[in-house]
Coordinates of C-alpha atoms in Angstrom, one line a residue:
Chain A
X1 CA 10.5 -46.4 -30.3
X2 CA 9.1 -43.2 -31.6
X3 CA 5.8 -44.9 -32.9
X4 CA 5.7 -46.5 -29.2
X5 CA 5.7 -43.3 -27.8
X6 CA 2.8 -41.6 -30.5
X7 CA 1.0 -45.4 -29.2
X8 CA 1.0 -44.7 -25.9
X9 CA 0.0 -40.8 -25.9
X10 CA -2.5 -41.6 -28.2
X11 CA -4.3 -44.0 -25.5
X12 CA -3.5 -41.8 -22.7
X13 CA -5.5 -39.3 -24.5
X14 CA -8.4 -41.5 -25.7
X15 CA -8.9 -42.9 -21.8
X16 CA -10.9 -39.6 -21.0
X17 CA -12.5 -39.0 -24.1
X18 CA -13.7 -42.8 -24.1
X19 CA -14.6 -42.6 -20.3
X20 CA -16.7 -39.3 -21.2
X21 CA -18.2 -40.8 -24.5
X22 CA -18.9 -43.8 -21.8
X23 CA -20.9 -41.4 -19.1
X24 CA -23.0 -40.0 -21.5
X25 CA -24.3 -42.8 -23.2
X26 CA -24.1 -45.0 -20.6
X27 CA -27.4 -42.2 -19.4
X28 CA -28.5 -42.2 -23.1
X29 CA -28.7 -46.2 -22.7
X30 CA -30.6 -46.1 -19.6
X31 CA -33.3 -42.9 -21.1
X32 CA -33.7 -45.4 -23.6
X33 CA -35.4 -48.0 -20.9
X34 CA -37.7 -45.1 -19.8
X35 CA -39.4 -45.2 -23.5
X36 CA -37.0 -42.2 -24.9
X37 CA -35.4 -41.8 -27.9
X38 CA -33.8 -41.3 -30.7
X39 CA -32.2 -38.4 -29.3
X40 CA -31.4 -34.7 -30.9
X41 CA -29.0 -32.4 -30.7
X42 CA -31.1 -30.1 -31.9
X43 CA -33.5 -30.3 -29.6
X44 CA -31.4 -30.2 -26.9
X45 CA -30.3 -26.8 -28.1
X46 CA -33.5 -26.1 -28.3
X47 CA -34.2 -26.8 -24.6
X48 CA -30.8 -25.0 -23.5
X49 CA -31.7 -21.9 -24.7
X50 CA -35.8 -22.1 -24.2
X51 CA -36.7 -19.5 -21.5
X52 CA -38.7 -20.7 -18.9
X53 CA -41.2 -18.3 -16.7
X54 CA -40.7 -19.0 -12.7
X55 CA -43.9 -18.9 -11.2
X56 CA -43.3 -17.7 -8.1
X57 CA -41.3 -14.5 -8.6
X58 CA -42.6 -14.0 -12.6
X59 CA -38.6 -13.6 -13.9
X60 CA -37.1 -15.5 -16.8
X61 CA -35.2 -18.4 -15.9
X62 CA -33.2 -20.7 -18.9
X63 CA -30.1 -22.7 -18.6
X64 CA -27.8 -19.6 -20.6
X65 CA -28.4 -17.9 -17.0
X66 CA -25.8 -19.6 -15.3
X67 CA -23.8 -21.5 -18.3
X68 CA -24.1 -18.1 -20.3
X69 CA -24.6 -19.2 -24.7
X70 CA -20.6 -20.2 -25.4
X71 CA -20.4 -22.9 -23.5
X72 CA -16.3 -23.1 -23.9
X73 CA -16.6 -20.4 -21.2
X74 CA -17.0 -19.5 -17.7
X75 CA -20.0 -19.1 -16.6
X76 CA -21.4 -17.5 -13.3
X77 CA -23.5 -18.6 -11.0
X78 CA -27.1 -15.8 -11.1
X79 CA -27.5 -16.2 -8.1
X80 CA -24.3 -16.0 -5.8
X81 CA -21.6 -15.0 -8.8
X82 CA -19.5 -18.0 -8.2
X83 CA -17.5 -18.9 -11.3
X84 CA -18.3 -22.0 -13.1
X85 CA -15.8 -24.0 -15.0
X86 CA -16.8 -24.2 -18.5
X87 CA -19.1 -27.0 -19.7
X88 CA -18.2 -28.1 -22.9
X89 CA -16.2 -31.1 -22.9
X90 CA -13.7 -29.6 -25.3
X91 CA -12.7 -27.0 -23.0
X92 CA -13.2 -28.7 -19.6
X93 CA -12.5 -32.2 -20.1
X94 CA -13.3 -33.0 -16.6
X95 CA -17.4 -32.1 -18.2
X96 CA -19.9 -34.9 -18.5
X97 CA -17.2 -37.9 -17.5
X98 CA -19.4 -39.0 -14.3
X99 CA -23.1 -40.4 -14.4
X100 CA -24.0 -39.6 -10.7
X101 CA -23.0 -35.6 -10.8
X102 CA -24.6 -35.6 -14.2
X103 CA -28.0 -36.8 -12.6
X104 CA -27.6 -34.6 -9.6
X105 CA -26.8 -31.5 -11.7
X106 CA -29.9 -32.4 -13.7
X107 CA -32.2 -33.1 -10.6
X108 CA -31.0 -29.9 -9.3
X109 CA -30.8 -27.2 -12.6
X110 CA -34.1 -28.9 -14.2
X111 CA -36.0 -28.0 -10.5
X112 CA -34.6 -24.5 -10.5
X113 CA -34.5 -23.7 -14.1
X114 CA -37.6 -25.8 -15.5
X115 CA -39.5 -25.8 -12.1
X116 CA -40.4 -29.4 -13.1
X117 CA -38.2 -32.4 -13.4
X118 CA -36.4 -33.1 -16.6
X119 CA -38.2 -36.0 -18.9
X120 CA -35.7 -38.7 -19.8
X121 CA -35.9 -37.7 -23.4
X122 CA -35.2 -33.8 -22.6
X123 CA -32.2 -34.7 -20.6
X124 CA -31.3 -37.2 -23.7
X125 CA -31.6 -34.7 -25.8
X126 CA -29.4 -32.5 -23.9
X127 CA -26.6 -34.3 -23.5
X128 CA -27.0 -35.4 -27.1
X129 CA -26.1 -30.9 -27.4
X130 CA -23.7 -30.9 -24.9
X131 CA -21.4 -33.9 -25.8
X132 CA -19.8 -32.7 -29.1
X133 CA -19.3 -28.7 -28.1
Chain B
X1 CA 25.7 23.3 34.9
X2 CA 26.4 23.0 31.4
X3 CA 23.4 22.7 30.2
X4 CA 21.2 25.3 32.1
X5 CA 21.6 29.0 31.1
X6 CA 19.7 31.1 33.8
X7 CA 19.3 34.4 31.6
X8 CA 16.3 34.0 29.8
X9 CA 17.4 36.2 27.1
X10 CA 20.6 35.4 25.3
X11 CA 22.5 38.6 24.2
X12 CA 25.7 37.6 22.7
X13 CA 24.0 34.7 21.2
X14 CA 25.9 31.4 19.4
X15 CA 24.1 29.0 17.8
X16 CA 25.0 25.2 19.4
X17 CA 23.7 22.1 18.3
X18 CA 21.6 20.6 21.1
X19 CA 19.7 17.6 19.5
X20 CA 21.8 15.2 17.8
X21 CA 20.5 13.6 14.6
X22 CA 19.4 9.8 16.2
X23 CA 17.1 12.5 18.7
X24 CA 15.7 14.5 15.9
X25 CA 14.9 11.5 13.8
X26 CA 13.4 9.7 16.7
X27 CA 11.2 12.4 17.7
X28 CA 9.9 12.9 13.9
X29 CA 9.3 9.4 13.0
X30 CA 7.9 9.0 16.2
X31 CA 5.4 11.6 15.4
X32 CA 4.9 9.9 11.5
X33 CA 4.2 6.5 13.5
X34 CA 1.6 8.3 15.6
X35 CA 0.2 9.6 13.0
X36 CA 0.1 6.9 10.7
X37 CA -1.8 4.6 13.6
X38 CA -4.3 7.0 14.0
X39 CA -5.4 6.9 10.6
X40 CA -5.2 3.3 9.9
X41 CA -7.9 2.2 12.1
X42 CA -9.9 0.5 9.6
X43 CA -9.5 -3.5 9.8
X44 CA -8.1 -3.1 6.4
X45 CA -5.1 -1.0 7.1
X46 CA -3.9 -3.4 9.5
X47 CA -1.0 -4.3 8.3
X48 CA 0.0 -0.1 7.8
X49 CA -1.0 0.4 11.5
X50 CA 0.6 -3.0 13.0
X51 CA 3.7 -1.2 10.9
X52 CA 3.7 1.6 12.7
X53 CA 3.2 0.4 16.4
X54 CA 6.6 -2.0 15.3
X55 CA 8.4 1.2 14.3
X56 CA 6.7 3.0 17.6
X57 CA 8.0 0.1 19.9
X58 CA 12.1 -0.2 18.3
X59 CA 12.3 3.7 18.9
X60 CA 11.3 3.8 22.1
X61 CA 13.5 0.8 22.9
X62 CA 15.9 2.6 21.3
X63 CA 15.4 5.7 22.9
X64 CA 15.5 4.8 26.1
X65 CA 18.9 3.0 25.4
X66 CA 20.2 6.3 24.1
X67 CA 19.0 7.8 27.1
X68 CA 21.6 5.9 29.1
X69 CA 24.0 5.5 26.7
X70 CA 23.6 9.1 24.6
X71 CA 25.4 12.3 24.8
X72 CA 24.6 15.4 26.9
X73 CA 21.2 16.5 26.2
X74 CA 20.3 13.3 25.1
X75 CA 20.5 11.7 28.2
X76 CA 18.1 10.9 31.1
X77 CA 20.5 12.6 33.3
X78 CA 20.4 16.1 31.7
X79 CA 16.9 16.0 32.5
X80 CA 15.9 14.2 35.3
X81 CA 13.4 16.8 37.1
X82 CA 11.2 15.5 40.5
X83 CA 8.0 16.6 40.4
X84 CA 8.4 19.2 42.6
X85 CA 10.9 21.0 40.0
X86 CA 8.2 20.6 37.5
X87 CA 5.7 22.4 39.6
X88 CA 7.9 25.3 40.4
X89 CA 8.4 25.7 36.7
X90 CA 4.8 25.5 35.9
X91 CA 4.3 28.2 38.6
X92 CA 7.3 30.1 36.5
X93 CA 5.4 29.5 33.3
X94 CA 1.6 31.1 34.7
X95 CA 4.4 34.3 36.4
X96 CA 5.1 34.6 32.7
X97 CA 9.0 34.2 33.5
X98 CA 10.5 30.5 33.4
X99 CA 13.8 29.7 33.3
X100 CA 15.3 28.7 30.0
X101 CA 16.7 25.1 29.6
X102 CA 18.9 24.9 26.7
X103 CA 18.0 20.7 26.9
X104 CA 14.4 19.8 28.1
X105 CA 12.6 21.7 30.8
X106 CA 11.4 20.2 34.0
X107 CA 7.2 20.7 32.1
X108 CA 8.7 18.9 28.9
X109 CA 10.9 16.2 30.8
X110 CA 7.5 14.8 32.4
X111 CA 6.0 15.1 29.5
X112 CA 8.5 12.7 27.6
X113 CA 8.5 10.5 30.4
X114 CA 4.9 10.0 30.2
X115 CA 4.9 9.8 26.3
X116 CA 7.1 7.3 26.2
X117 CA 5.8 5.0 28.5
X118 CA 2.2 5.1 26.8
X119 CA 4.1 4.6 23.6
X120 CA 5.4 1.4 25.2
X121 CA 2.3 0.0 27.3
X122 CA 0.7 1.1 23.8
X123 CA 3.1 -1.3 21.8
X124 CA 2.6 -4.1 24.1
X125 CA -1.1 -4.0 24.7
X126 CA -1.0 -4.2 20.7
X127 CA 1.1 -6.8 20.5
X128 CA -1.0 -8.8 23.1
X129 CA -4.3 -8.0 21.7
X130 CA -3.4 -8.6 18.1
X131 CA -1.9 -12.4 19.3
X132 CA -5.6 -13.0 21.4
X133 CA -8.2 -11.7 19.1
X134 CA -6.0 -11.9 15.8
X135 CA -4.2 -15.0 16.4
X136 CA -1.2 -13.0 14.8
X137 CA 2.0 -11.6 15.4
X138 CA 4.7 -12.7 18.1
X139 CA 2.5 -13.4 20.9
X140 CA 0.1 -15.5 18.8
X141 CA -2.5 -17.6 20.8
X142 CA -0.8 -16.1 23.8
X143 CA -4.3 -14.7 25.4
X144 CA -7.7 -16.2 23.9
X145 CA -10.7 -13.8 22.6
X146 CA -11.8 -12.5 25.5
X147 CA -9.2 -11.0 26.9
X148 CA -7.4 -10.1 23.8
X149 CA -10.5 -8.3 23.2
X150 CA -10.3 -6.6 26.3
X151 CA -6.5 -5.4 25.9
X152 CA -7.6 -4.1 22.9
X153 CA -9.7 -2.2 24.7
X154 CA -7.2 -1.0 27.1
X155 CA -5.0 0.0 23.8
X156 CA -7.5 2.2 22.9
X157 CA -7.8 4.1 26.1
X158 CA -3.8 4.5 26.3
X159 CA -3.9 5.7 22.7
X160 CA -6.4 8.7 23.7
X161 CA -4.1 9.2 27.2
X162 CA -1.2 9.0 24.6
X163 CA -3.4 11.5 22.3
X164 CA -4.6 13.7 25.3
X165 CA -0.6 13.8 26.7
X166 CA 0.4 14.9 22.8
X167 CA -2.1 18.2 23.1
X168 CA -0.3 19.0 26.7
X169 CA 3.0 18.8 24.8
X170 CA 2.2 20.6 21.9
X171 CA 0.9 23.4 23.9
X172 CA 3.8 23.6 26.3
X173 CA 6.0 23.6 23.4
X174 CA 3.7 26.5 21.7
X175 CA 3.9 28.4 25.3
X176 CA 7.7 27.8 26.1
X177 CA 8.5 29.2 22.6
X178 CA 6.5 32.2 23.1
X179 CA 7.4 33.2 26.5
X180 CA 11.7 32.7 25.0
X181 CA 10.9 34.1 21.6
X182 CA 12.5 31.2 20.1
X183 CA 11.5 28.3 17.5
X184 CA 11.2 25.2 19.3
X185 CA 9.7 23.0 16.6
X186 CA 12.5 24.6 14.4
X187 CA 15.4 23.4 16.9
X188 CA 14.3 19.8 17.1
X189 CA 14.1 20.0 13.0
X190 CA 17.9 22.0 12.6
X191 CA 19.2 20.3 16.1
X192 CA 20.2 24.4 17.1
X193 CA 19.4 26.5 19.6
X194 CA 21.0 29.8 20.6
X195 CA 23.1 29.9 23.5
X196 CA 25.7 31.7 25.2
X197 CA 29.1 31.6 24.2
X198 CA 31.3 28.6 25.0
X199 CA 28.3 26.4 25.3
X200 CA 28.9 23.4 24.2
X201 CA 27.4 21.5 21.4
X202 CA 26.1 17.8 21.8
X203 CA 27.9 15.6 18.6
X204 CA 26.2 14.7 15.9
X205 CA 26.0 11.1 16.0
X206 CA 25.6 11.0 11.9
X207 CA 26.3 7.2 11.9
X208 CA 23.6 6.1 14.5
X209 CA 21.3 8.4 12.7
X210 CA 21.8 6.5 9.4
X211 CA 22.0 3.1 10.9
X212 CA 18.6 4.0 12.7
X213 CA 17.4 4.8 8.6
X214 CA 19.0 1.9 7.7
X215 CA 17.0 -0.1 9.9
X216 CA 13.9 1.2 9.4
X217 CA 13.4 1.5 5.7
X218 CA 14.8 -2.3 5.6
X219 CA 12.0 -3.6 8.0
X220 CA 9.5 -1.4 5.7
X221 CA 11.1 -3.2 2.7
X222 CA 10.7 -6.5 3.6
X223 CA 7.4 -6.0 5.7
X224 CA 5.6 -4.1 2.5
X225 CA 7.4 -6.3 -0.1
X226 CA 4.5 -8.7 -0.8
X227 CA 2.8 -5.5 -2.5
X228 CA 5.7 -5.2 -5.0
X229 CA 5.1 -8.3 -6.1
X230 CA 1.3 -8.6 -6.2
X231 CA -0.3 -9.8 -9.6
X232 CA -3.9 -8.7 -9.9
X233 CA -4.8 -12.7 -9.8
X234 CA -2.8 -13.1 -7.0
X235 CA -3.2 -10.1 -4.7
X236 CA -1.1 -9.9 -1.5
X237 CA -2.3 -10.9 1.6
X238 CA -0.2 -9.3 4.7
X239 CA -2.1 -11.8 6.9
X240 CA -2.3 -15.3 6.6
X241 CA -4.6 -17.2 9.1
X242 CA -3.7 -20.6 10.5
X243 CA -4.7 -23.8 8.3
X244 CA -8.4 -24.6 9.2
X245 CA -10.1 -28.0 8.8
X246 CA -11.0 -28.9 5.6
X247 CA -13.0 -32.0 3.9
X248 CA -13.1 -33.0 0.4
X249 CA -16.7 -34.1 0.1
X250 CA -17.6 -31.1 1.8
X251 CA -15.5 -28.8 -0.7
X252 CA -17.2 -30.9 -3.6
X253 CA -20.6 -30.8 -2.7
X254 CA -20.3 -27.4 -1.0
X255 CA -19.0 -26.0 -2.8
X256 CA -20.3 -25.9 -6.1
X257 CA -23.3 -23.2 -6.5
X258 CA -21.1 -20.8 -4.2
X259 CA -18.3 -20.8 -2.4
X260 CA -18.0 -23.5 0.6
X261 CA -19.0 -21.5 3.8
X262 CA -16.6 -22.2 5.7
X263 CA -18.6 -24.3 9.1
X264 CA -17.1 -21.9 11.6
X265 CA -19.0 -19.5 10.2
X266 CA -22.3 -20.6 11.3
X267 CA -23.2 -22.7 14.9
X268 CA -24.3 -26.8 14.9
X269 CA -27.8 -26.0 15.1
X270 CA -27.7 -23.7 11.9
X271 CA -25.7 -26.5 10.5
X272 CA -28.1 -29.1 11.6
X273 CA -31.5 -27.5 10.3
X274 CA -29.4 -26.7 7.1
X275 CA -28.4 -30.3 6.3
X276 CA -32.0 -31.8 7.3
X277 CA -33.7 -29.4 4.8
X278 CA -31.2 -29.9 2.1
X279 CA -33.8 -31.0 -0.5
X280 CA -35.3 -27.4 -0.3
X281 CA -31.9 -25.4 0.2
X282 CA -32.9 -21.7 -0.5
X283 CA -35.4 -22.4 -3.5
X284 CA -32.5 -25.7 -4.7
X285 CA -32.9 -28.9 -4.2
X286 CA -29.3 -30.6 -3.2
X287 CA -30.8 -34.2 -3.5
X288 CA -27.8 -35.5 -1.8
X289 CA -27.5 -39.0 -0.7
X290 CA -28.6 -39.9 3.5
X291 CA -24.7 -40.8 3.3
X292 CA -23.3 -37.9 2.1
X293 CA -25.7 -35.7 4.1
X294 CA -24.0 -37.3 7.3
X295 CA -20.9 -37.2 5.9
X296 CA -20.9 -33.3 5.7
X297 CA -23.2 -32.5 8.8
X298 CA -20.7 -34.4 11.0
X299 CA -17.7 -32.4 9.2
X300 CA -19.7 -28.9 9.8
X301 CA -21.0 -29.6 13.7
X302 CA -17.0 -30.8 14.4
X303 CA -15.3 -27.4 13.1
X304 CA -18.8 -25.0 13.7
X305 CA -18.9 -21.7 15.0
X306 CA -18.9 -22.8 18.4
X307 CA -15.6 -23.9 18.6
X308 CA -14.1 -20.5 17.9
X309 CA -11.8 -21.7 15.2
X310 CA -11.4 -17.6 14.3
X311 CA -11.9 -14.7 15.5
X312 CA -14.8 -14.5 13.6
X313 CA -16.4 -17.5 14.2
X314 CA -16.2 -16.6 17.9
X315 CA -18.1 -13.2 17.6
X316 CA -20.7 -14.4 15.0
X317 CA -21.8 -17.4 17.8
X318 CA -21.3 -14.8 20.6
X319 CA -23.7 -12.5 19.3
X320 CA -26.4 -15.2 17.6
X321 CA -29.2 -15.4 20.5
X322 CA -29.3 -19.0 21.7
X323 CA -33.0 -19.2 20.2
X324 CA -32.4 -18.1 17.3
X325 CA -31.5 -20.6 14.7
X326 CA -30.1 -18.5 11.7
X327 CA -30.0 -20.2 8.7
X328 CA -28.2 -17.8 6.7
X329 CA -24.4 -16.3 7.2
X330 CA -25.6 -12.9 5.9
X331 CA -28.1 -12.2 8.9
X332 CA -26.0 -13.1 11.3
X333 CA -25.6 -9.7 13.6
X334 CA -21.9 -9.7 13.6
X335 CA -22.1 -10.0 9.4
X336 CA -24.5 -7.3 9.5
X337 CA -22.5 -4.8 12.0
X338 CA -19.3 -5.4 9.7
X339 CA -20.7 -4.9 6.2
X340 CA -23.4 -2.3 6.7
X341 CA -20.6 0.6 5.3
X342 CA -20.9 -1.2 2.2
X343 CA -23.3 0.8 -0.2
X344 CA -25.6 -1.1 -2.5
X345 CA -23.9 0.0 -5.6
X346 CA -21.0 -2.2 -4.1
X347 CA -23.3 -4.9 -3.7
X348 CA -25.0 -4.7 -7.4
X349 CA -21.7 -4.5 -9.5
X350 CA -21.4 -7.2 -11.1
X351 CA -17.9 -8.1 -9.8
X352 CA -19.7 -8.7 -6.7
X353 CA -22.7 -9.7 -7.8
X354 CA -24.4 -10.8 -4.3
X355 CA -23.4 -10.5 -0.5
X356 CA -23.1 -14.4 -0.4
X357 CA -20.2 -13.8 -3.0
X358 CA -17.4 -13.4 -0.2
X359 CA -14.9 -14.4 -2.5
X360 CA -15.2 -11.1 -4.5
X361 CA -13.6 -9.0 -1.7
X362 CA -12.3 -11.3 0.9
X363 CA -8.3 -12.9 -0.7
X364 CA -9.3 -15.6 1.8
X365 CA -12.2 -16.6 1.7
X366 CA -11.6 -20.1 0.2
X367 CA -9.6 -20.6 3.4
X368 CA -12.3 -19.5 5.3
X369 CA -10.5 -17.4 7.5
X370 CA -11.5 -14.1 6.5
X371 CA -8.7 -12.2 8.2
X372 CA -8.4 -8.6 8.8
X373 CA -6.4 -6.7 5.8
X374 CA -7.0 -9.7 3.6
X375 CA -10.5 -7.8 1.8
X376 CA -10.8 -5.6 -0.8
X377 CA -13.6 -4.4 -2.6
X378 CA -13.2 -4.9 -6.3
X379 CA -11.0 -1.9 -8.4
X380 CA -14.2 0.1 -9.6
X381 CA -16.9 -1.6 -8.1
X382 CA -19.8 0.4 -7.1
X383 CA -19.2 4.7 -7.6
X384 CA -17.5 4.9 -4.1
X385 CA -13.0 4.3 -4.6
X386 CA -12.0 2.8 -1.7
X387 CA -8.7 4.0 -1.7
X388 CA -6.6 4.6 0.9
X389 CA -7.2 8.2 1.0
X390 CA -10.8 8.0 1.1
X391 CA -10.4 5.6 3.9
X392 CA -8.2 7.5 6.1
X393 CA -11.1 10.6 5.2
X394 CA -13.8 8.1 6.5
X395 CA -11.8 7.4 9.3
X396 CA -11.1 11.2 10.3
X397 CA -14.7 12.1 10.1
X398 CA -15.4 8.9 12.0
X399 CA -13.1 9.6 14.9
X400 CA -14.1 13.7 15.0
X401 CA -17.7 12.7 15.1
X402 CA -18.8 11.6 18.6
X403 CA -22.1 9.5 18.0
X404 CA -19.9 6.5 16.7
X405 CA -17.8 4.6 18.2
X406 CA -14.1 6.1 17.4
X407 CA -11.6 3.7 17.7
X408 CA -12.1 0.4 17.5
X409 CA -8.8 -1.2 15.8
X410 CA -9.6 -5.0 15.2
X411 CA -13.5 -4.7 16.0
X412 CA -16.6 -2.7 15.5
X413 CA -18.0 -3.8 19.0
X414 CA -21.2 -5.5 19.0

């Protein structure tokens, strides 16, 4: 009964985590079609914390801005102080469990952040930083 | 006559008690309810002032019960002057010689009349306008916008009658006790004034007095208990707007960067030229799917601005020229008019961060209804306390200087 029990916990908890582990390199899998690869969690911390210069008003713009350096906690949103939910997986399991909002998050941060579109290995990369925090 | 002495001095003097307690704790809280309305204009005080006019309203009701059912000087009876007897003692009063009354005088009785009917026209047009333009109270929804705007307006003018008729009393209560060397304001605090012998004195009336107290500080209790209870995460709201319409796509996508605006807060055609430039959404690209986009457009045309789903979305679409197609809350007019006390220390504090960051001082902003009494400005945001104190100080200097617009309870109107 008792090891039943430890069983059936032990999937309930491993549904997300596999479902997460799924969403990331289910993107990871399709970066690799575009020519990308191997990817590096260095390098995606690399990226997360590279500053970036925007062009039109000359300020420093980097990923840390919003999703501040420990990623176990809140952020805030620089530019309307909304709260965001932390964004490592650890802390937020609800983080990096759905391919579509992981895209559109990219689309939209890379744009604002990078001014440029992410490149399939830079997003890689990324989420290669992101999934074990 | 019992109550009428004609010798204006009083030689072999006795001291009876003329007002009994339930008229001395009338007159007194009636005068701390005046009072405390006066100086909780501001929108965020609401809840203090709406307090007050409830407290106003019972003890007139009460009063004028007590003037038919009271004792002796208490009652309508003792004092029921025509005009003409308050004219001939006015003329007594400019001769330098009225009569003494050991109740009210003829002056004073139309005086009384006249304050408490403004107290009562004042209660009701409260009520009234706080149920059209607030959408709360008892007689919520009974008038729409318009005219619960306009009552309010009417409110205001009775208050400065009501304010005007005050003065007049004050002043005949100031001349009456000069002219009969005696301490009015001292007999209705005590309940005695000197008379001659074998006057009678009205009962006390102890137990109406403390059931009135009873009564009162009960209904304070439970109206003012949400504070007692407050957490700083969950602050107390005194005012709770209706459930608007909500959508969870909307609240998703929305909802994410900043808080989700709610749609009343902006009309269709803001709405519209929002959702068709969504790839280049203040300096963001949403890159939302043609699905989605319609999804959400026909979500924020259905509950926009226009259809006056608060109080606020009525007076930000009533004052948004019809060719103008603002594409931004912020620089709406009405926004404008009601945040432009705020100073810009306020807005660079980090607990606020930004004026698109509602949530920071309006408790209901999620909800979108963004009711009266439900904002406060962050503990220690900005140099300026916004305390209570410093707002009924704002509000004196506002009301004693003439260039701005004194009184406007629910609305600065634009």
């Amino acid at each position: 009964m008792k090891r039943k029990l430890i069983f059936v916990t032990a999937i309930m908890v491993a549904i997300p985590l596999y479902a997460q582990a799924d969403a990331v390199s289910e993107l990871q899998a399709k970066y690799q079609t575009q020519s990308a690869g191997p990817f590096s969690a260095k390098a995606g911390e690399a990226l997360w914390n590279k500053k970036f210069i925007d062009a039109r008003s000359g300020k420093e713009r980097n990923c840390t801005v919003c999703h501040t350096t420990d990623l176990t906690k809140a952020g805030k949103h620089v530019r309307t102080g909304k709260v965001i939910e932390p964004l490592a997986p650890s802390a937020n399991p609800k983080r990096l469990a759905n391919v579509e909002k992981i895209e559109k998050w990219f689309v939209r941060n890379c744009k604002w952040t990078l001014g440029r579109a992410c490149s399939a290995q830079e997003k890689g990369d990324v989420l290669a930083f992101l999934k074990n925090l | 006559m019992l109550t009428r002495t004609k010798e204006p001095r009083v030689d072999k003097a006795c001291r009876v008690k003329v007002w009994d307690v339930p008229v001395r704790l009338f007159h007194w809280i009636l005068v701390s309810c005046f009072i405390t309305a006066w100086l909780t204009l501001d929108n965020r005080y609401l809840d203090i002032h709406v307090f007050a006019g409830y407290v106003m309203g019972g003890l007139i009701v009460f009063r004028i019960l007590w003037g038919i059912v009271g004792d002796s000087y208490a009652r309508f009876r003792d004092f029921a002057f025509g005009w003409r007897e308050a004219w001939n003692y006015m003329t007594m009063v400019l001769k330098r010689w009225p009569t003494r009354y050991l109740g009210h005088n003829p002056a004073g009785s139309w005086a009384i009349y006249l304050l408490l009917g403004l107290g009562l026209l004042i209660t009701i047009t409260g009520l009234l306008g706080m149920g059209g333009e607030e959408r709360q109270g008892p007689l919520a929804g009974l008038l729409n916008y318009p005219q619960g705007e306009s009552v309010i307006y009417l409110h205001e003018v009775l208050s400065w009658v009501m304010l005007g008729t005050v003065a007049v009393h004050l002043t005949g209560v100031a001349t009456e006790s000069i002219l009969h060397r005696e301490n009015l304001v001292g007999s209705m605090i005590t309940g005695y004034k000197k008379a001659a012998q074998g006057t009678i004195s009205a009962p006390p009336r102890r137990l109406v007095g403390t059931l009135m107290l009873v009564v009162i500080v009960a209904a304070g209790f439970s109206w003012f208990y949400g504070y007692l209870i407050e957490t700083p995460e969950q602050p107390y709201r005194p005012f709770t707007g209706r459930q608007l319409p909500d959508n969870a796509l909307w609240r998703e996508e929305c909802g994410a960067c900043h808080l989700a605006f709610h749609p009343s807060l902006l009309p269709v055609r803001s709405w519209k030229a929002m959702m068709e430039d969504q790839s280049s959404h203040f300096d963001e690209d949403l890159f939302l799917e043609q699905e989605a986009i319609d999804k959400i457009e026909t979500f924020l045309a259905e509950n926009a601005a226009e259809q006056a789903l608060t109080e606020a979305a009525w007076k930000i679409n009533r004052n948004i020229p019809k060719t103008e197609t603002p594409l931004r809350i912020t620089e709406t007019q009405y926004w404008i008019d009601k945040h432009k006390q705020i100073s810009d220390e306020i807005w660079r504090d980090p607990k606020v961060n930004d004026n698109v960051n509602c949530a920071a001082c309006h408790l209901d902003a999620e909800a979108g209804t963004f009711e009266d009494a439900a904002m406060r400005i962050p503990a220690g945001a900005g140099k300026s306390s916004t305390g209570i104190i410093k707002g009924i100080y704002e509000k004196i200097t506002c009301i004693f200087s003439f260039n701005s617009s004194p009184s406007s309870i629910f609305t600065n109107k634009s």
